[in-house]
Coordinates of C-alpha atoms in Angstrom, one line a residue:
X1 CA 0.0 0.0 0.0
X2 CA 1.1 3.5 -0.8
X3 CA 0.0 7.0 0.5
X4 CA -0.2 9.9 -2.0
X5 CA -0.8 13.3 -0.2
X6 CA -1.6 16.4 -2.1
X7 CA -1.1 19.6 0.0
X8 CA -3.2 22.7 0.1
X9 CA -5.6 24.8 2.1
X10 CA -9.2 23.9 2.6
X11 CA -12.0 26.2 1.6
X12 CA -13.5 27.5 -1.6
X13 CA -11.6 30.8 -1.3
X14 CA -8.3 28.9 -1.7
X15 CA -9.4 26.4 -4.4
X16 CA -7.6 28.0 -7.3
X17 CA -4.5 29.3 -5.4
X18 CA -1.1 28.3 -6.6
X19 CA -0.4 27.0 -3.1
X20 CA -3.2 24.4 -3.7
X21 CA -1.7 22.7 -6.8
X22 CA -1.1 19.6 -4.6
X23 CA -4.8 19.3 -4.0
X24 CA -5.4 19.8 -7.7
X25 CA -3.0 16.9 -8.5
X26 CA -4.7 14.6 -6.0
X27 CA -8.1 15.4 -7.5
X28 CA -6.7 14.7 -11.0
X29 CA -5.3 11.4 -9.9
X30 CA -8.6 10.4 -8.3
X31 CA -10.6 11.2 -11.4
X32 CA -8.2 9.5 -13.8
X33 CA -8.0 6.3 -11.9
X34 CA -11.7 6.2 -10.7
X35 CA -10.9 6.3 -7.0
X36 CA -13.6 6.1 -4.4
X37 CA -15.5 9.2 -3.2
X38 CA -13.7 11.4 -0.8
X39 CA -14.4 10.8 2.9
X40 CA -13.3 12.4 6.1
X41 CA -10.5 10.7 8.0
X42 CA -7.1 11.6 9.6
X43 CA -7.9 15.3 9.8
X44 CA -8.3 15.2 6.1
X45 CA -10.1 13.8 3.1
X46 CA -9.2 10.4 1.8
X47 CA -9.9 8.4 -1.4
X48 CA -8.9 4.8 -2.2
X49 CA -8.0 3.1 -5.5
X50 CA -5.5 1.2 -7.5
X51 CA -2.7 2.5 -9.7
X52 CA -0.5 0.1 -11.6
X53 CA -1.7 -2.8 -9.6
X54 CA -0.8 -1.1 -6.3
X55 CA -3.3 0.0 -3.7
X56 CA -3.1 3.7 -3.1
X57 CA -4.6 6.0 -0.5
X58 CA -5.0 9.6 -1.6
X59 CA -5.0 12.2 1.2
X60 CA -5.8 15.9 1.2
X61 CA -5.0 17.3 4.7
X62 CA -7.7 19.7 5.9
X63 CA -5.6 21.1 8.7
X64 CA -4.4 24.1 6.6
X65 CA -1.0 23.9 5.0
X66 CA 1.1 24.8 8.1
X67 CA -0.2 21.7 10.0
X68 CA -0.2 19.2 7.1
X69 CA 2.1 16.9 9.1
X70 CA -0.7 16.2 11.7
X71 CA -2.9 14.6 9.0
X72 CA -0.1 12.8 7.0
X73 CA 1.5 11.5 10.2
X74 CA -1.8 10.1 11.5
X75 CA -2.5 8.3 8.2
X76 CA 1.0 6.7 8.1
X77 CA 0.7 5.4 11.6
X78 CA -2.8 4.1 11.1
X79 CA -1.8 2.0 8.0
X80 CA 1.6 1.1 9.6
X81 CA 3.5 2.5 6.6
X82 CA 7.1 3.6 6.4
X83 CA 7.9 7.1 5.2
X84 CA 9.2 5.5 2.0
X85 CA 5.6 4.6 1.1
X86 CA 4.6 8.3 1.0
X87 CA 4.6 10.6 -2.0
X88 CA 3.7 14.3 -1.4
X89 CA 2.6 16.6 -4.2
X90 CA 3.1 20.3 -3.6
X91 CA 3.9 23.7 -5.1
X92 CA 7.5 24.8 -5.6
X93 CA 8.5 28.4 -6.0
X94 CA 12.0 27.7 -7.2
X95 CA 10.8 25.7 -10.2
X96 CA 9.7 27.3 -13.4
X97 CA 5.9 27.1 -13.8
X98 CA 4.9 23.8 -15.3
X99 CA 8.1 22.0 -14.4
X100 CA 7.9 18.9 -12.2
X101 CA 10.8 17.4 -10.2
X102 CA 10.9 14.4 -7.9
X103 CA 13.3 13.8 -5.0
X104 CA 13.5 11.6 -1.9
X105 CA 14.4 13.4 1.3
X106 CA 16.0 16.8 1.5
X107 CA 15.0 20.0 3.2
X108 CA 11.7 21.9 3.3
X109 CA 13.0 24.7 1.1
X110 CA 10.8 27.2 3.0
X111 CA 7.6 25.3 2.3
X112 CA 5.6 25.2 5.5
X113 CA 3.6 22.1 4.6
X114 CA 6.8 20.1 4.0
X115 CA 8.3 21.5 7.2
X116 CA 5.3 20.3 9.1
X117 CA 5.5 16.8 7.6
X118 CA 9.2 16.7 8.4
X119 CA 8.4 17.4 12.0
X120 CA 6.0 14.4 12.3
X121 CA 7.8 11.7 10.3
X122 CA 11.3 10.8 9.0
X123 CA 12.4 12.8 5.9
X124 CA 13.0 10.0 3.5
X125 CA 9.7 10.3 1.6
X126 CA 9.1 11.1 -2.0
X127 CA 8.5 14.8 -2.8
X128 CA 6.8 15.6 -6.1
X129 CA 7.5 19.3 -6.6
X130 CA 5.2 21.1 -9.1
X131 CA 6.7 24.4 -10.3
X132 CA 4.6 27.6 -9.9
X133 CA 7.4 30.0 -10.7
X134 CA 8.8 32.9 -8.6
X135 CA 7.5 36.4 -8.9
X136 CA 11.1 37.7 -8.9
X137 CA 10.8 39.9 -5.8
X138 CA 10.8 38.5 -2.3
X139 CA 8.1 40.9 -1.1
X140 CA 5.7 39.5 -3.8
X141 CA 6.2 35.8 -2.8
X142 CA 3.3 35.7 -0.3
X143 CA 0.8 37.2 -2.7
X144 CA 2.0 35.0 -5.6
X145 CA 1.7 31.8 -3.6
X146 CA -1.7 32.6 -2.2
X147 CA -2.9 34.2 -5.4
X148 CA -5.0 32.3 -8.0
X149 CA -3.6 30.9 -11.1
X150 CA -4.1 33.4 -14.0
X151 CA -6.3 32.6 -16.9
X152 CA -3.3 32.4 -19.1
X153 CA -2.0 29.5 -16.9
X154 CA -5.1 27.3 -17.7
X155 CA -3.7 25.6 -20.8
X156 CA -0.4 24.4 -19.3
X157 CA -1.9 23.7 -15.8
X158 CA -4.7 21.4 -17.1
X159 CA -2.3 19.6 -19.4
X160 CA 0.2 19.2 -16.6
X161 CA -2.3 17.8 -14.1
X162 CA -3.6 15.3 -16.7
X163 CA 0.0 14.2 -17.3
X164 CA 0.8 13.8 -13.6
X165 CA -2.3 11.7 -13.2
X166 CA -1.6 9.6 -16.3
X167 CA 2.1 9.0 -15.3
X168 CA 1.8 8.3 -11.6
X169 CA 1.9 4.6 -12.2
X170 CA 5.6 5.1 -12.6
X171 CA 5.8 6.5 -9.1
X172 CA 4.2 3.4 -7.7
X173 CA 7.0 1.4 -9.3
X174 CA 9.7 3.8 -8.0
X175 CA 10.6 5.0 -11.5
X176 CA 11.0 8.7 -10.6
X177 CA 13.1 9.5 -13.6
X178 CA 10.6 7.9 -15.9
X179 CA 7.8 9.8 -14.3
X180 CA 9.6 13.2 -14.7
X181 CA 10.6 12.4 -18.3
X182 CA 7.0 11.3 -19.3
X183 CA 5.5 14.5 -17.8
X184 CA 8.1 16.8 -19.3
X185 CA 7.9 15.3 -22.8
X186 CA 4.2 15.1 -22.7
X187 CA 3.7 18.7 -21.7
X188 CA 6.1 19.9 -24.4
X189 CA 4.2 17.9 -27.0
X190 CA 0.8 19.2 -25.8
X191 CA 1.9 22.8 -25.8
X192 CA 3.8 22.6 -29.1
X193 CA 1.3 20.7 -31.3
X194 CA 2.3 19.5 -34.8
X195 CA 0.3 20.2 -37.9
X196 CA -1.4 16.8 -37.5
X197 CA -3.2 17.8 -34.3
X198 CA -6.6 19.4 -33.9
X199 CA -4.9 22.7 -32.9
X200 CA -3.2 24.4 -35.8
X201 CA 0.6 25.0 -35.3
X202 CA 1.8 28.5 -34.6
X203 CA 2.0 30.7 -37.7
X204 CA 5.5 31.3 -39.0
X205 CA 6.6 34.9 -38.9
X206 CA 6.1 36.9 -42.2
X207 CA 9.2 37.3 -44.3
X208 CA 10.7 40.7 -44.0
X209 CA 11.6 42.7 -47.1
X210 CA 15.4 43.3 -47.4
X211 CA 16.6 46.7 -46.2
X212 CA 16.9 49.1 -49.1
X213 CA 20.4 50.0 -50.2
X214 CA 21.7 52.8 -52.4
X215 CA 22.8 51.9 -55.9
X216 CA 26.4 52.8 -55.0
X217 CA 26.3 50.4 -52.0
X218 CA 24.7 47.7 -54.0
X219 CA 27.4 48.0 -56.6
X220 CA 30.1 47.5 -53.9
X221 CA 28.4 44.6 -52.1
X222 CA 28.6 41.1 -53.6
X223 CA 25.0 39.8 -54.2
X224 CA 24.2 36.4 -52.9
X225 CA 22.1 34.1 -55.0
X226 CA 18.4 34.5 -54.3
X227 CA 16.4 31.4 -53.8
X228 CA 12.9 32.0 -55.2
X229 CA 9.8 30.1 -53.9
X230 CA 8.2 27.8 -56.4
X231 CA 4.6 29.0 -55.8
X232 CA 2.4 31.5 -54.0
X233 CA 2.0 35.3 -54.1
X234 CA 5.6 35.9 -52.9
X235 CA 6.9 33.6 -55.7
X236 CA 5.0 35.6 -58.3
X237 CA 6.3 38.9 -57.0
X238 CA 9.9 37.7 -56.8
X239 CA 9.8 36.2 -60.3
X240 CA 8.7 39.6 -61.6
X241 CA 11.3 41.4 -59.5
X242 CA 14.2 39.2 -60.7
X243 CA 13.0 38.7 -64.2
X244 CA 12.2 35.0 -63.9
X245 CA 9.6 33.4 -66.2

């Protein structure tokens, strides 16, 4: 049995906060793998299911972020699990928005939820850090973390959460590098669609006309061979310009 904990703050007013991306990941996993309905237990909400043939308990602590360890520690003790059976999903300021990194053990890095868990159990558990980006100025950190994701974040955020949910079977097997690679490559592919996808590829920039030169400068400057397009309005224009039939 494994325990997956997604961190956040309870209450509708916090639901779309960047600080709640751990809750969002837990919800995405529950939906993707058809987990049981959420029920109250261990000062949190739990849901049960199977991922990759492994029984998994999902936990969303309802103690507020700073006391997350109370809920996580209680659940581990109840199920008699070692810290190595725990994976915690949470927001990471020091990662670019949309980037995911996994590590086992380490420090809290200023994250109060992780600091609380470290105080209740040993530190050798898996940390799934989900990048929310840094505002760039220390004084803006609090507002950034407790602020809602912007509308412009919706595309990458939804794609990322889907990929985390789709790939978490690799976490149950201990393949952390495989998980990170699958999420990274999948997100890149989703956000940079090819011409075969339903979403048209980004338009190429329009060709810029060459900068005009005086006839004296033109005479002094060697002229490179001009490659003329075979078809299209630009081709017709260039053929007239360079005297091609």
